[in-house]
Short mmCIF file of C-alpha atoms in Angstrom, two decimals:
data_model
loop_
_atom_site.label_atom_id
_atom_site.label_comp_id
_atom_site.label_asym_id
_atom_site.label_seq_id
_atom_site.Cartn_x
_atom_site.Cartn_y
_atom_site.Cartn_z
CA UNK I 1 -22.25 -0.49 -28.81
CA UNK I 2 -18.72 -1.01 -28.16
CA UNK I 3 -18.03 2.58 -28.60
CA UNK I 4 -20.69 4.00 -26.45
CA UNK I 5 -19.51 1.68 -23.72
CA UNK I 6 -15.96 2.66 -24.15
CA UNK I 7 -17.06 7.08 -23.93
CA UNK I 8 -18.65 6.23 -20.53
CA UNK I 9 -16.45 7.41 -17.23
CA UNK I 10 -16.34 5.28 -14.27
CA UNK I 11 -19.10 6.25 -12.41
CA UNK I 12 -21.22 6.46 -15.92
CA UNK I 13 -20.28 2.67 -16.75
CA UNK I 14 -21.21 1.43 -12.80
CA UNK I 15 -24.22 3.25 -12.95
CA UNK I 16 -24.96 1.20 -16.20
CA UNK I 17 -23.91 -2.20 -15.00
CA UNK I 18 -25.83 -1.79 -11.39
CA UNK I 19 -28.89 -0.59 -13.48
CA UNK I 20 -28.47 -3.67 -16.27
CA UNK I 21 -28.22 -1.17 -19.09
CA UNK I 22 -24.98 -2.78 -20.01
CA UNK I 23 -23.79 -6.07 -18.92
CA UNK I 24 -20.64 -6.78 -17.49
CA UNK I 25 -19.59 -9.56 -19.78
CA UNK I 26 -20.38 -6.70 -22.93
CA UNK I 27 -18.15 -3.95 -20.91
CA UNK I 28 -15.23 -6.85 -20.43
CA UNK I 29 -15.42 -7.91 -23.88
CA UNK I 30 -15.25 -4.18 -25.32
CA UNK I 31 -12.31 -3.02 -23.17
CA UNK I 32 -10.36 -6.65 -23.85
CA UNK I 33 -10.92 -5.90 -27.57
CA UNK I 34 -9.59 -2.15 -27.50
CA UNK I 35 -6.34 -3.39 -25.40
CA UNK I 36 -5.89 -5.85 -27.41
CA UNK I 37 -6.25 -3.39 -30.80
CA UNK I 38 -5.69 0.47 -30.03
CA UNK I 39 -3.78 -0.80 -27.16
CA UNK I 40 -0.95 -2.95 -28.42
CA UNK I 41 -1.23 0.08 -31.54
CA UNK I 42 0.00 2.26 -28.16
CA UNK I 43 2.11 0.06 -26.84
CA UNK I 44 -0.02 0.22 -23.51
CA UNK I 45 -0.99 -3.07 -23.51
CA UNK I 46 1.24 -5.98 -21.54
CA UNK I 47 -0.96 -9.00 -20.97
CA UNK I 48 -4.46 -9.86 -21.13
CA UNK I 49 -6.55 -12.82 -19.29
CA UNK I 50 -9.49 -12.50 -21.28
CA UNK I 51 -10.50 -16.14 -19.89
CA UNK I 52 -10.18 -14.73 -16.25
CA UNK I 53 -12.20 -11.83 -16.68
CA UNK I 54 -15.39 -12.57 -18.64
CA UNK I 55 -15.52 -16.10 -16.71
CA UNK I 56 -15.56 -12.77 -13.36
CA UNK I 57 -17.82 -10.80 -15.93
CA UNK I 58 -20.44 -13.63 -16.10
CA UNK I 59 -20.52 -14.30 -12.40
CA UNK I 60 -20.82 -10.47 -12.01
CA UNK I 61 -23.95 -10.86 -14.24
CA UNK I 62 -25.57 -13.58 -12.64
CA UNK I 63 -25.37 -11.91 -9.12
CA UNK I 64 -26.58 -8.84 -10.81
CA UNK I 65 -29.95 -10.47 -11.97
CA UNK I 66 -29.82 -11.75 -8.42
CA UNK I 67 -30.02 -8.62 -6.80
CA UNK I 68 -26.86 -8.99 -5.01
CA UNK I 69 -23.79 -6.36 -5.90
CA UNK I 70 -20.28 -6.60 -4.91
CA UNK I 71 -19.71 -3.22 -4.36
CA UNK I 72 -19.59 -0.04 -5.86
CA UNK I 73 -17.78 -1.22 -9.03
CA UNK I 74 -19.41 -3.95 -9.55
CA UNK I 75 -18.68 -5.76 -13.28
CA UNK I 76 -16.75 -2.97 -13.92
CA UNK I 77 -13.42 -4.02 -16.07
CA UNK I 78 -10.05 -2.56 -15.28
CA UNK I 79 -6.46 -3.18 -15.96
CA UNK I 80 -3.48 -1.80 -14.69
CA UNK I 81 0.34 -1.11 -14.45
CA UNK I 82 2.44 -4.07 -14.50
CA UNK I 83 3.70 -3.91 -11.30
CA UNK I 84 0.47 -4.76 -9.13
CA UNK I 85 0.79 -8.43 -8.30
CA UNK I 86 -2.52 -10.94 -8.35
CA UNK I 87 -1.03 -14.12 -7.21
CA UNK I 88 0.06 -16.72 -9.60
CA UNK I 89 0.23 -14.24 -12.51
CA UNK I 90 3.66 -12.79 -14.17
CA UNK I 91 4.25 -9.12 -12.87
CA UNK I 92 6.77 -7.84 -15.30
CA UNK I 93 7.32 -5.01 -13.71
CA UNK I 94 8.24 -3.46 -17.63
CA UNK I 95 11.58 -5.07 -17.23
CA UNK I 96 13.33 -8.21 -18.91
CA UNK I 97 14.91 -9.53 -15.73
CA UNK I 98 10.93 -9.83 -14.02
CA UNK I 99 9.53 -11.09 -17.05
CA UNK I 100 8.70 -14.47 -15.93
CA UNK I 101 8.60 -13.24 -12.28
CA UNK I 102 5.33 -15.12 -10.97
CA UNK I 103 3.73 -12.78 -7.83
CA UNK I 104 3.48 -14.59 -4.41
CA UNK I 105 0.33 -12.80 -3.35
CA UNK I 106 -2.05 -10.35 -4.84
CA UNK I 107 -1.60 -6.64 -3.58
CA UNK I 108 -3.82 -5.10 -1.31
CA UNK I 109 -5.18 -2.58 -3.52
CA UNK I 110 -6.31 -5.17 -5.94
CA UNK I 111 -7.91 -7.29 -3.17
CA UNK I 112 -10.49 -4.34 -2.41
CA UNK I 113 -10.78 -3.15 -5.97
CA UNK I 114 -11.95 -7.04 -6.02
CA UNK I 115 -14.51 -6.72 -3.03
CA UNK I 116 -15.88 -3.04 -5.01
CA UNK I 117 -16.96 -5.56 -7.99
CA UNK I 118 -14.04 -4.71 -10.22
CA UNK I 119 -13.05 -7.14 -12.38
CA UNK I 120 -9.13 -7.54 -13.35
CA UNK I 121 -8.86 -7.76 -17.30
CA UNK I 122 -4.67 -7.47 -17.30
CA UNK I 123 -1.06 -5.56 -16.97
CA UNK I 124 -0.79 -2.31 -18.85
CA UNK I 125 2.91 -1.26 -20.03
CA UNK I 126 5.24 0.94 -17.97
CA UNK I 127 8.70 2.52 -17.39
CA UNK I 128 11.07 0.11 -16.11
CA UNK I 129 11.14 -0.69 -12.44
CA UNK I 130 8.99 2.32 -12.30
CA UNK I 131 12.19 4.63 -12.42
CA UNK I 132 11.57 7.42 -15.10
CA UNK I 133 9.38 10.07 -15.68
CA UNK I 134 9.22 10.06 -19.41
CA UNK I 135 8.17 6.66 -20.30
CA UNK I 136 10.69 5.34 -22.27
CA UNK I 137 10.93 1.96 -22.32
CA UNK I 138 13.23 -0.42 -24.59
CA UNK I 139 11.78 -3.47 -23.63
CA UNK I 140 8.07 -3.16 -24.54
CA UNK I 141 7.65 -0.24 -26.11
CA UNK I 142 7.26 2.92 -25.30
CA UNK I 143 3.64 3.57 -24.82
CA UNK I 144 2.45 6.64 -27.29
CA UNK I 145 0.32 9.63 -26.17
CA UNK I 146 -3.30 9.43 -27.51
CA UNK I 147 -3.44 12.83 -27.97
CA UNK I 148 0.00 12.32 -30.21
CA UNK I 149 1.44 9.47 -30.74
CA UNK I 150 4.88 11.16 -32.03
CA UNK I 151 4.53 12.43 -28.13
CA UNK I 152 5.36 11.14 -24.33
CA UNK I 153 3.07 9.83 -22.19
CA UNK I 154 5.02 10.67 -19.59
CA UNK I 155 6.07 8.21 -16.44
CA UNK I 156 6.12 5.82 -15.34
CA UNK I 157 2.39 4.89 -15.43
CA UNK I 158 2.89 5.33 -19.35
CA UNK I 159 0.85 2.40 -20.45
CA UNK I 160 -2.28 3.09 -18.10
CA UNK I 161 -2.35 6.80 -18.66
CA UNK I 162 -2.62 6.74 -22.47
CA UNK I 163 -4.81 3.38 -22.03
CA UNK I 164 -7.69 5.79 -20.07
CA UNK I 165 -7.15 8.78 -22.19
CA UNK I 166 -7.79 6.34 -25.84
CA UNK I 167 -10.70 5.37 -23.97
CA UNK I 168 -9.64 1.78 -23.65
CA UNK I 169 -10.31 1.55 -19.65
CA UNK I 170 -11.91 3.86 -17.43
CA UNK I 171 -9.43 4.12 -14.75
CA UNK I 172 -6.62 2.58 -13.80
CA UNK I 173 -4.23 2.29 -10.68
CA UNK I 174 -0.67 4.15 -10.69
CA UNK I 175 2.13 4.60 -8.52
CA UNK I 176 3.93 7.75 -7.81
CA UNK I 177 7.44 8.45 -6.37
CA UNK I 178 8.40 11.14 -8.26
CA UNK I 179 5.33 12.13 -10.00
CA UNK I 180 4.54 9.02 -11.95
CA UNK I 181 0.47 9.39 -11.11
CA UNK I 182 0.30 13.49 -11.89
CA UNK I 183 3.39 13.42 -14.55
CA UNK I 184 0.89 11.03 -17.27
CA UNK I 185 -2.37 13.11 -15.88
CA UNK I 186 -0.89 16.10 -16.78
CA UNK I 187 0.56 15.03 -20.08
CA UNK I 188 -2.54 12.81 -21.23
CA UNK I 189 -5.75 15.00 -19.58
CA UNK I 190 -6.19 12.89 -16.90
CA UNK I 191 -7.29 13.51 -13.03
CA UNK I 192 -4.69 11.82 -11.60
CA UNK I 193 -4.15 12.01 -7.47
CA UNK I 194 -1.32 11.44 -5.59
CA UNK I 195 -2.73 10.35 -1.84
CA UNK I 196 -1.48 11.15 1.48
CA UNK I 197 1.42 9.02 2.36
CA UNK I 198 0.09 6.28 4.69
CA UNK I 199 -3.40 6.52 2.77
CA UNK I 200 -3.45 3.35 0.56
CA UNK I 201 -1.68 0.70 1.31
CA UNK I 202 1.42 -0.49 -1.12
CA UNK I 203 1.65 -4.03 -0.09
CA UNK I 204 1.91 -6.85 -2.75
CA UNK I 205 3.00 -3.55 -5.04
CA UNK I 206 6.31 -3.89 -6.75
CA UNK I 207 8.87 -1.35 -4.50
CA UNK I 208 10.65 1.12 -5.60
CA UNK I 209 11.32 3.28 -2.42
CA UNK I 210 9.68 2.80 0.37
CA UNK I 211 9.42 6.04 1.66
CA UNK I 212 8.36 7.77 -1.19
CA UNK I 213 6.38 5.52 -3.07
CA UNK I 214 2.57 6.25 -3.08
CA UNK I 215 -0.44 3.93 -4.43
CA UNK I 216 -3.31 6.41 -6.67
CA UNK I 217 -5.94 6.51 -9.23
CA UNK I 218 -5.75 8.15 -12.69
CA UNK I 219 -8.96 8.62 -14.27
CA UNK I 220 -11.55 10.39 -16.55
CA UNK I 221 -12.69 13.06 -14.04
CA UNK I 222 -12.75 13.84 -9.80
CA UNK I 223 -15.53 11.78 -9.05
CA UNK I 224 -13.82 8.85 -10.75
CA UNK I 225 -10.85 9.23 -9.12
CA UNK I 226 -12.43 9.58 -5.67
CA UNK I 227 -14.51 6.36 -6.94
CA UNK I 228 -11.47 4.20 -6.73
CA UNK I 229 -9.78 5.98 -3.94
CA UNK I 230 -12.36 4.96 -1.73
CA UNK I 231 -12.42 1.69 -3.10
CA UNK I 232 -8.36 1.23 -1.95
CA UNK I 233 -7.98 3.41 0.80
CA UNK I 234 -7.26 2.55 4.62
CA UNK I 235 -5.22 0.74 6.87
CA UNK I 236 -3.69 -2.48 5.91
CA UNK I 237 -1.86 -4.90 8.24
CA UNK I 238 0.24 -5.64 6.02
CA UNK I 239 1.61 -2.22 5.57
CA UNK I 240 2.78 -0.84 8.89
CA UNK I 241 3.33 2.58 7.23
CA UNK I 242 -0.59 2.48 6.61
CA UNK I 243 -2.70 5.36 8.79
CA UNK I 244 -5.40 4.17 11.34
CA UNK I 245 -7.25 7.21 10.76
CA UNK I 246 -10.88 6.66 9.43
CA UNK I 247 -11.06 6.93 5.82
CA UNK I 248 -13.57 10.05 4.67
CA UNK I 249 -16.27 9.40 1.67
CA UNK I 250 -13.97 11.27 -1.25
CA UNK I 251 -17.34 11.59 -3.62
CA UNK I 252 -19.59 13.33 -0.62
CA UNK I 253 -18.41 16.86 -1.17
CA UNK I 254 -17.55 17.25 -4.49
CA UNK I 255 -20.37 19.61 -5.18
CA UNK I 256 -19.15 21.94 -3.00
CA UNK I 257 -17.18 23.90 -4.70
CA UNK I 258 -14.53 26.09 -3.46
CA UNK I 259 -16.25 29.43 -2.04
CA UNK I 260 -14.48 30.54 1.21
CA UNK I 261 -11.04 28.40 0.40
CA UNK I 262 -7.92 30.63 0.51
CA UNK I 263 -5.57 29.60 -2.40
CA UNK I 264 -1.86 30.55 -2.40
CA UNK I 265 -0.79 30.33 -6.44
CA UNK I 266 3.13 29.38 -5.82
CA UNK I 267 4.44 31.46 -8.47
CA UNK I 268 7.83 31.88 -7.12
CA UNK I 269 10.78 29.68 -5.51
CA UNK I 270 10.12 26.70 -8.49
CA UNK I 271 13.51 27.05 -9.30
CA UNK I 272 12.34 27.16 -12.93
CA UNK I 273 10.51 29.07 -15.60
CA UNK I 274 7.35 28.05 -16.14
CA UNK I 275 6.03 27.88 -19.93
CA UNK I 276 4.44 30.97 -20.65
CA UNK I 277 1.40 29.30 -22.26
CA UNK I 278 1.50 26.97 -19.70
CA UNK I 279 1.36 29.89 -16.64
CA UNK I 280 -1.38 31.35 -18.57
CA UNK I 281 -3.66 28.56 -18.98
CA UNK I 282 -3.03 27.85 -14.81
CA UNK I 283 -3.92 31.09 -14.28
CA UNK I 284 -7.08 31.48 -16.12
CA UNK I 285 -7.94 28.27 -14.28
CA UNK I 286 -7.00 29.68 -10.70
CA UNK I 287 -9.57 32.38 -11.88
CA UNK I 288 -12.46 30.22 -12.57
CA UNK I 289 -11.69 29.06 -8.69
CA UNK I 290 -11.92 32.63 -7.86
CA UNK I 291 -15.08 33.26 -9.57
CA UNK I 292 -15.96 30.39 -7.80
CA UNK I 293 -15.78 32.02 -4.17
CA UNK I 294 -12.24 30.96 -3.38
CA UNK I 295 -10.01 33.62 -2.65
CA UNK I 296 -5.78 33.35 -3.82
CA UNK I 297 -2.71 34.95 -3.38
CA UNK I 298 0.73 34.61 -5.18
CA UNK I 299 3.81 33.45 -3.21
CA UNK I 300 6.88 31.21 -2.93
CA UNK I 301 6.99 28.26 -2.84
CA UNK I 302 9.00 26.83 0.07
CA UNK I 303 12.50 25.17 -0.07
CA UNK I 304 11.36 23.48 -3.36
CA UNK I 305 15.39 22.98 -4.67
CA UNK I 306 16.57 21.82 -1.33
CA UNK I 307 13.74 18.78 -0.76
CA UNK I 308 14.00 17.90 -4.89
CA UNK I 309 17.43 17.32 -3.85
CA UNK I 310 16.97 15.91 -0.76
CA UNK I 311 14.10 13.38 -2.19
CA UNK I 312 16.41 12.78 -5.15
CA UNK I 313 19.06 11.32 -2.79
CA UNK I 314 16.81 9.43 -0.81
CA UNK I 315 15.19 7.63 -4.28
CA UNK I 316 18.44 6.86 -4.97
CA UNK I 317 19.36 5.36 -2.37
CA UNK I 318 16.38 2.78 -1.96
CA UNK I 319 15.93 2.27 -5.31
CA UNK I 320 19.52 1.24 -5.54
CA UNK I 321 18.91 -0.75 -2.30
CA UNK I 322 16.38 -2.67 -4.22
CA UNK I 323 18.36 -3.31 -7.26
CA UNK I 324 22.21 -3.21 -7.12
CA UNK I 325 22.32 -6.99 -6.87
CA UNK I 326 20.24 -6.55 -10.17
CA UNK I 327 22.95 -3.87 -11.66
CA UNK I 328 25.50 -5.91 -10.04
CA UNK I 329 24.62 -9.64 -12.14
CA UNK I 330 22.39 -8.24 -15.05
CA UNK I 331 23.51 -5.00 -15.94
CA UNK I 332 23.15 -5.51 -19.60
CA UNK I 333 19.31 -6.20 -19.28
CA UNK I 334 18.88 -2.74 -18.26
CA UNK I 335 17.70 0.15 -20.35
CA UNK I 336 20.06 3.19 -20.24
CA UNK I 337 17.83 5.38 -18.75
CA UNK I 338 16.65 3.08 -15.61
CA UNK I 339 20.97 3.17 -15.01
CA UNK I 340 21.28 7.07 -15.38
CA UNK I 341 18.71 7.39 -12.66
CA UNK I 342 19.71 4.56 -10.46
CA UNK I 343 23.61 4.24 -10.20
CA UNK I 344 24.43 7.40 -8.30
CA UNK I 345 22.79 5.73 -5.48
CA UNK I 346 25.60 3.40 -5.11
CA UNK I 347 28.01 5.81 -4.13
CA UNK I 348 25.61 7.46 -1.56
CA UNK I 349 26.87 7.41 2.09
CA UNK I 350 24.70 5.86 5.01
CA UNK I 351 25.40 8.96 6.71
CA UNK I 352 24.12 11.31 4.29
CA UNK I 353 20.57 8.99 3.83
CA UNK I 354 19.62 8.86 7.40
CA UNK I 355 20.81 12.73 7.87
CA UNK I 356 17.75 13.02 4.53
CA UNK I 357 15.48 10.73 6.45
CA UNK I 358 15.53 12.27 10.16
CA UNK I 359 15.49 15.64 8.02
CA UNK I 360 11.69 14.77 6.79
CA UNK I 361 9.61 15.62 9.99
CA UNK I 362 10.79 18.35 10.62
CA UNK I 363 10.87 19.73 6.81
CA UNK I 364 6.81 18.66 7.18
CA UNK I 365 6.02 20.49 9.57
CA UNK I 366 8.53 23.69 8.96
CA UNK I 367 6.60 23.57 5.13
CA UNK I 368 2.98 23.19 6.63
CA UNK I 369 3.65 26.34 8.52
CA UNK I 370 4.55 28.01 6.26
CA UNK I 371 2.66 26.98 3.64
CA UNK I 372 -0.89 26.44 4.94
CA UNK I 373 -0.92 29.05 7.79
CA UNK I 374 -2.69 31.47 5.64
CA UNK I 375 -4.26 29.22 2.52
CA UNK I 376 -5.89 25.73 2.84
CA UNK I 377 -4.55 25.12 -0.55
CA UNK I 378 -1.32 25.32 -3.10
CA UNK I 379 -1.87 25.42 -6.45
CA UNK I 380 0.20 25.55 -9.27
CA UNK I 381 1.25 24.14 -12.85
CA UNK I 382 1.53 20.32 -12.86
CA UNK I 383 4.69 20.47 -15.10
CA UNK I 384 6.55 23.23 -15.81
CA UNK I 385 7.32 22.20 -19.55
CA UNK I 386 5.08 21.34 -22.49
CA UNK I 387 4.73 17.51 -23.48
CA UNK I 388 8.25 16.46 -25.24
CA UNK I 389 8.17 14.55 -28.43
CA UNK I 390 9.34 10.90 -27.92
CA UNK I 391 12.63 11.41 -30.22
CA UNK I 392 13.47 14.28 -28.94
CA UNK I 393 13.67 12.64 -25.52
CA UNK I 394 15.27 9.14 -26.56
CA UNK I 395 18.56 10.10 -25.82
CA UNK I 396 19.90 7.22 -24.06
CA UNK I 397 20.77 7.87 -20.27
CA UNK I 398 22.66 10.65 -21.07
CA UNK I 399 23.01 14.18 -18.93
CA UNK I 400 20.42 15.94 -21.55
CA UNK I 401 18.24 12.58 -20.47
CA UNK I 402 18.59 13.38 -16.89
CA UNK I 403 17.88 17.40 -17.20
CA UNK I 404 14.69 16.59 -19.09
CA UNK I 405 13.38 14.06 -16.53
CA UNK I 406 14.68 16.54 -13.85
CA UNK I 407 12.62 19.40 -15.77
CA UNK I 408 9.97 17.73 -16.36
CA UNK I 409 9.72 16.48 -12.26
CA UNK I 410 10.41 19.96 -10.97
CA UNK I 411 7.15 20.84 -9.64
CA UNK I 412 6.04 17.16 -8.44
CA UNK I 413 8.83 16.18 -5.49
CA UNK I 414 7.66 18.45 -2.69
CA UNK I 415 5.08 16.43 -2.39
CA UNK I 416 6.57 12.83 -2.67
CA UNK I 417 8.88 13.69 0.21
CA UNK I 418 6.99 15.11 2.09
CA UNK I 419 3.83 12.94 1.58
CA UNK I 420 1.35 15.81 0.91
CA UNK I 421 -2.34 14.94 -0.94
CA UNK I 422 -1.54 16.04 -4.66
CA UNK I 423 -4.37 15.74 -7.15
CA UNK I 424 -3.35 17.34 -11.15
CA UNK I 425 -6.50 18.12 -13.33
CA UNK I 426 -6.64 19.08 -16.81
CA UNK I 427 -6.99 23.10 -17.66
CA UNK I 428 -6.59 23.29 -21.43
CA UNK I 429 -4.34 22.55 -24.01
CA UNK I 430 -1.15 23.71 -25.36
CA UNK I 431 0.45 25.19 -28.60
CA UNK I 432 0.51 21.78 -30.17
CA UNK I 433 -2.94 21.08 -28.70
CA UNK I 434 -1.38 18.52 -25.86
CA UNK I 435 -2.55 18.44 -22.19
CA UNK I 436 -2.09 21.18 -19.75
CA UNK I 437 -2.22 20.39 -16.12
CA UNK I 438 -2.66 22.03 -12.67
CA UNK I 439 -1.69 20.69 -9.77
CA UNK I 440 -3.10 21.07 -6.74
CA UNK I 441 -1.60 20.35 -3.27
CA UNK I 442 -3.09 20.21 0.07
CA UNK I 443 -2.29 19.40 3.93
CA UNK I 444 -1.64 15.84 4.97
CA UNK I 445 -5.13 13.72 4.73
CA UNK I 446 -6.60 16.60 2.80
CA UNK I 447 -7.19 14.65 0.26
CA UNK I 448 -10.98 15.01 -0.19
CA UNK I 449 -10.04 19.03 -0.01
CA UNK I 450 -8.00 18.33 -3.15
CA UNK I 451 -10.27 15.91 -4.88
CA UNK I 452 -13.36 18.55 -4.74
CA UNK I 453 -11.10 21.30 -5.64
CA UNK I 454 -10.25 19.16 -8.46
CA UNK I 455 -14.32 18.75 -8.87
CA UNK I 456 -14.55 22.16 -9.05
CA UNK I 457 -12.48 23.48 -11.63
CA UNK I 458 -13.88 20.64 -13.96
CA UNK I 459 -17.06 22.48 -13.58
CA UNK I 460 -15.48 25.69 -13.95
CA UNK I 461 -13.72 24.99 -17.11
CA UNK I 462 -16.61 22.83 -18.27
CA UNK I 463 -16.52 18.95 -19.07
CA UNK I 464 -12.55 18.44 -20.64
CA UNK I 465 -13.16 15.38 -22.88
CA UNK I 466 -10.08 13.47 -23.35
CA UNK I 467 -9.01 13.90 -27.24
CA UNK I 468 -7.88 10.18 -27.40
CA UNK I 469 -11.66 9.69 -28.00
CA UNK I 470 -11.41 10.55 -31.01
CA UNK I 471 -8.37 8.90 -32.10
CA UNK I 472 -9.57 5.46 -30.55
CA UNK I 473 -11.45 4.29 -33.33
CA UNK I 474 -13.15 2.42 -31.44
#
């Protein structure tokens, strides 16, 4: 029973729970036993409050048999990165200096995950501070790939990503600055979408920088992704960069397909070389879209060296905003690699961060232009490189460090910085049958576009069952 519950997406297990053909108590207690086993085995797994969430389970239960349903998730159990706060509970934030750090409030996301039924099970592992792509992490672990465990996850939703793909949870909440949502999708064969900036709110959700930092969903498939993004999306008075603009149903037109959308495959201007199995996979994929009905072109991408700079400078700078009292008193609690990303900020000029900053609106709408004028869509390879091993990455905070995290990011930053809809969906695997990703990108609040785009190569490509599954054994 355990394991049936465990293979069922999102949408599968709510449908189960609203119907009664699984209780939510018997879904709580099968995900808290896989953290707590496959998980810790993956070093995904933080905490736990397996009091908390089948005492929420049971309530879900009774209302249930009541005939009255929170919402569209109702009984479902989730966990998530360690850096969401629900008040009175340690947010660890995968660091030692927030270890015992006790949240004031719980973050907005989690509030409405709460009124959608979900029920909060506990913290999942993650890069430290949320500054890495990799997921390296000295302190707890670094989580290990379900489709390898000798492999990355990928950062810095590390312990989430490989916690959905081992079919431990079935969806989880991420945060992306620098591609730490589409990064673990790609690597793990996850749907995993980076929303408009000003979509979901980021309140009571540990910073990292402010203008850059983006709330989003990895799961199983589209529909599960859009599931939870409409669970968390809209304006939030406590974010003031939050939109006002009403929030569209993500699930209604994912059947859609593509036919009549004009794709422009950005196969030049990455300012890398793209795999070779990894451009062929992406293109067969672009090709099921074309069978599809949509139409595509090839072209450059625009400025994508210039804004990976520019963002770079700009993380730096907030990020070491945030923590160089941290650096300053505790520098020793620090894992190399958080440093290597985060001390060039310190010798960053005011004048060369606001010159970035008033540079963004204008870089927007210069890239829309000529981006979108002639394609409603960009699509392209996730990451540009296939998934690293773990050792062969563990090199300390070191320059190789930095050019493989660098690598590895080249094809996600556009979007940060410029706050552009970003969904990646898995297209096949690679030589050493690990995750292949394609990313694709859309115009600001397109993220529906992206989601059913998403929806559609899924059922191009057929259903892509993670390979964790079967490594679970669960």
């Amino acid at each position: 029973m355990s394991h049936a519950i465990l293979s069922l997406s999102l949408h599968e297990l709510a449908d189960a729970i609203r119907t009664g053909a699984v209780s939510s108590v018997e879904a709580t207690e099968a995900v808290l036993t896989a953290l707590e086993g496959r998980g810790r085995a993956l070093n995904a797994t933080a905490r736990l409050w397996p009091d908390y969430a089948l005492a929420e389970a049971a309530r879900c239960d009774q209302e249930r048999a009541q005939g009255r349903l929170r919402g569209a998730l109702h009984g479902v159990p989730l966990a998530h990165k360690d850096m969401f706060y629900r008040e009175g509970e340690i947010a660890g934030q995968g660091s030692v200096i927030r270890s015992e750090f006790v949240a004031p409030r719980t973050a907005t996301v989690l509030q409405r995950l709460d009124r959608a039924g979900a029920i909060d099970v506990g913290r999942l592992n993650m890069v430290e501070f949320a500054l890495g792509v990799t997921g390296h992490n000295n302190h707890t672990g670094t989580p290990k790939n379900a489709y390898d465990p000798e492999r990355i996850t990928g950062g810095s939703t590390s312990g989430g990503s490989t916690a959905v793909a081992a079919g431990l949870i079935a969806a989880t909440l991420g945060s992306d600055t620098g591609g730490s949502i589409r990064i673990p999708a790609s690597f793990c064969g996850l749907v995993g979408i980076k929303p408009t900036y000003g979509l979901v709110s980021r309140a009571g959700a540990m910073p990292l920088s402010f203008s850059l930092d983006h709330v989003g969903p990895l799961a199983r498939t589209s529909r599960d992704a859009a599931l939870v993004l409409q669970a968390i999306a809209g304006h939030d008075p406590d974010d003031s960069t939050t939109s006002r603009r009403p929030v569209p149903v993500f699930t209604a037109g994912l059947e859609r397909g593509v036919a009549g959308l004009r794709l422009l495959h950005a196969t030049s201007g990455l300012g890398c070389t793209v795999d070779p199995l990894i451009d062929a996979t992406v293109r067969q994929a672009i090709q099921a879209l074309v069978a599809d009905g949509a139409t595509v072109r090839e072209g450059a991408m625009e400025r994508v060296e210039q804004i990976n700079a520019i963002r770079r400078l700009v993380l730096m700078a907030e990020c070491g905003a945030v923590h160089r009292a941290h650096v300053q008193q505790r520098r020793a609690d620090f894992v190399p690699q958080t440093l290597a990303r985060m001390e060039p900020g310190f010798a960053l000029s005011a004048v060369d961060y606001i010159s970035a900053m008033r540079s963004r609106g204008p870089a927007l709408d210069a890239f829309c232009k000529a981006m979108f004028s002639e394609a409603d869509l960009i699509v392209l390879p996730t990451c540009p490189v296939q998934t690293p091993r773990i050792a062969d990455t563990d090199t300390g905070g070191d320059a190789t460090f930095v050019a493989t995290a660098n690598a590895i990011g080249q094809l996600i930053g556009v979007s940060n910085w410029l706050g552009l809809p970003a969904v990646s969906v898995p297209v096949g695997l690679d030589g050493n049958h690990m995750p292949i990703g394609l990313q694709i990108i859309g115009r600001p609040f397109a993220d529906a576009l992206v989601l059913r785009a998403a929806a559609a190569v899924e059922r191009a490509q057929g259903a892509f069952r993670p390979a964790g599954f079967a490594l679970s054994g669960t």
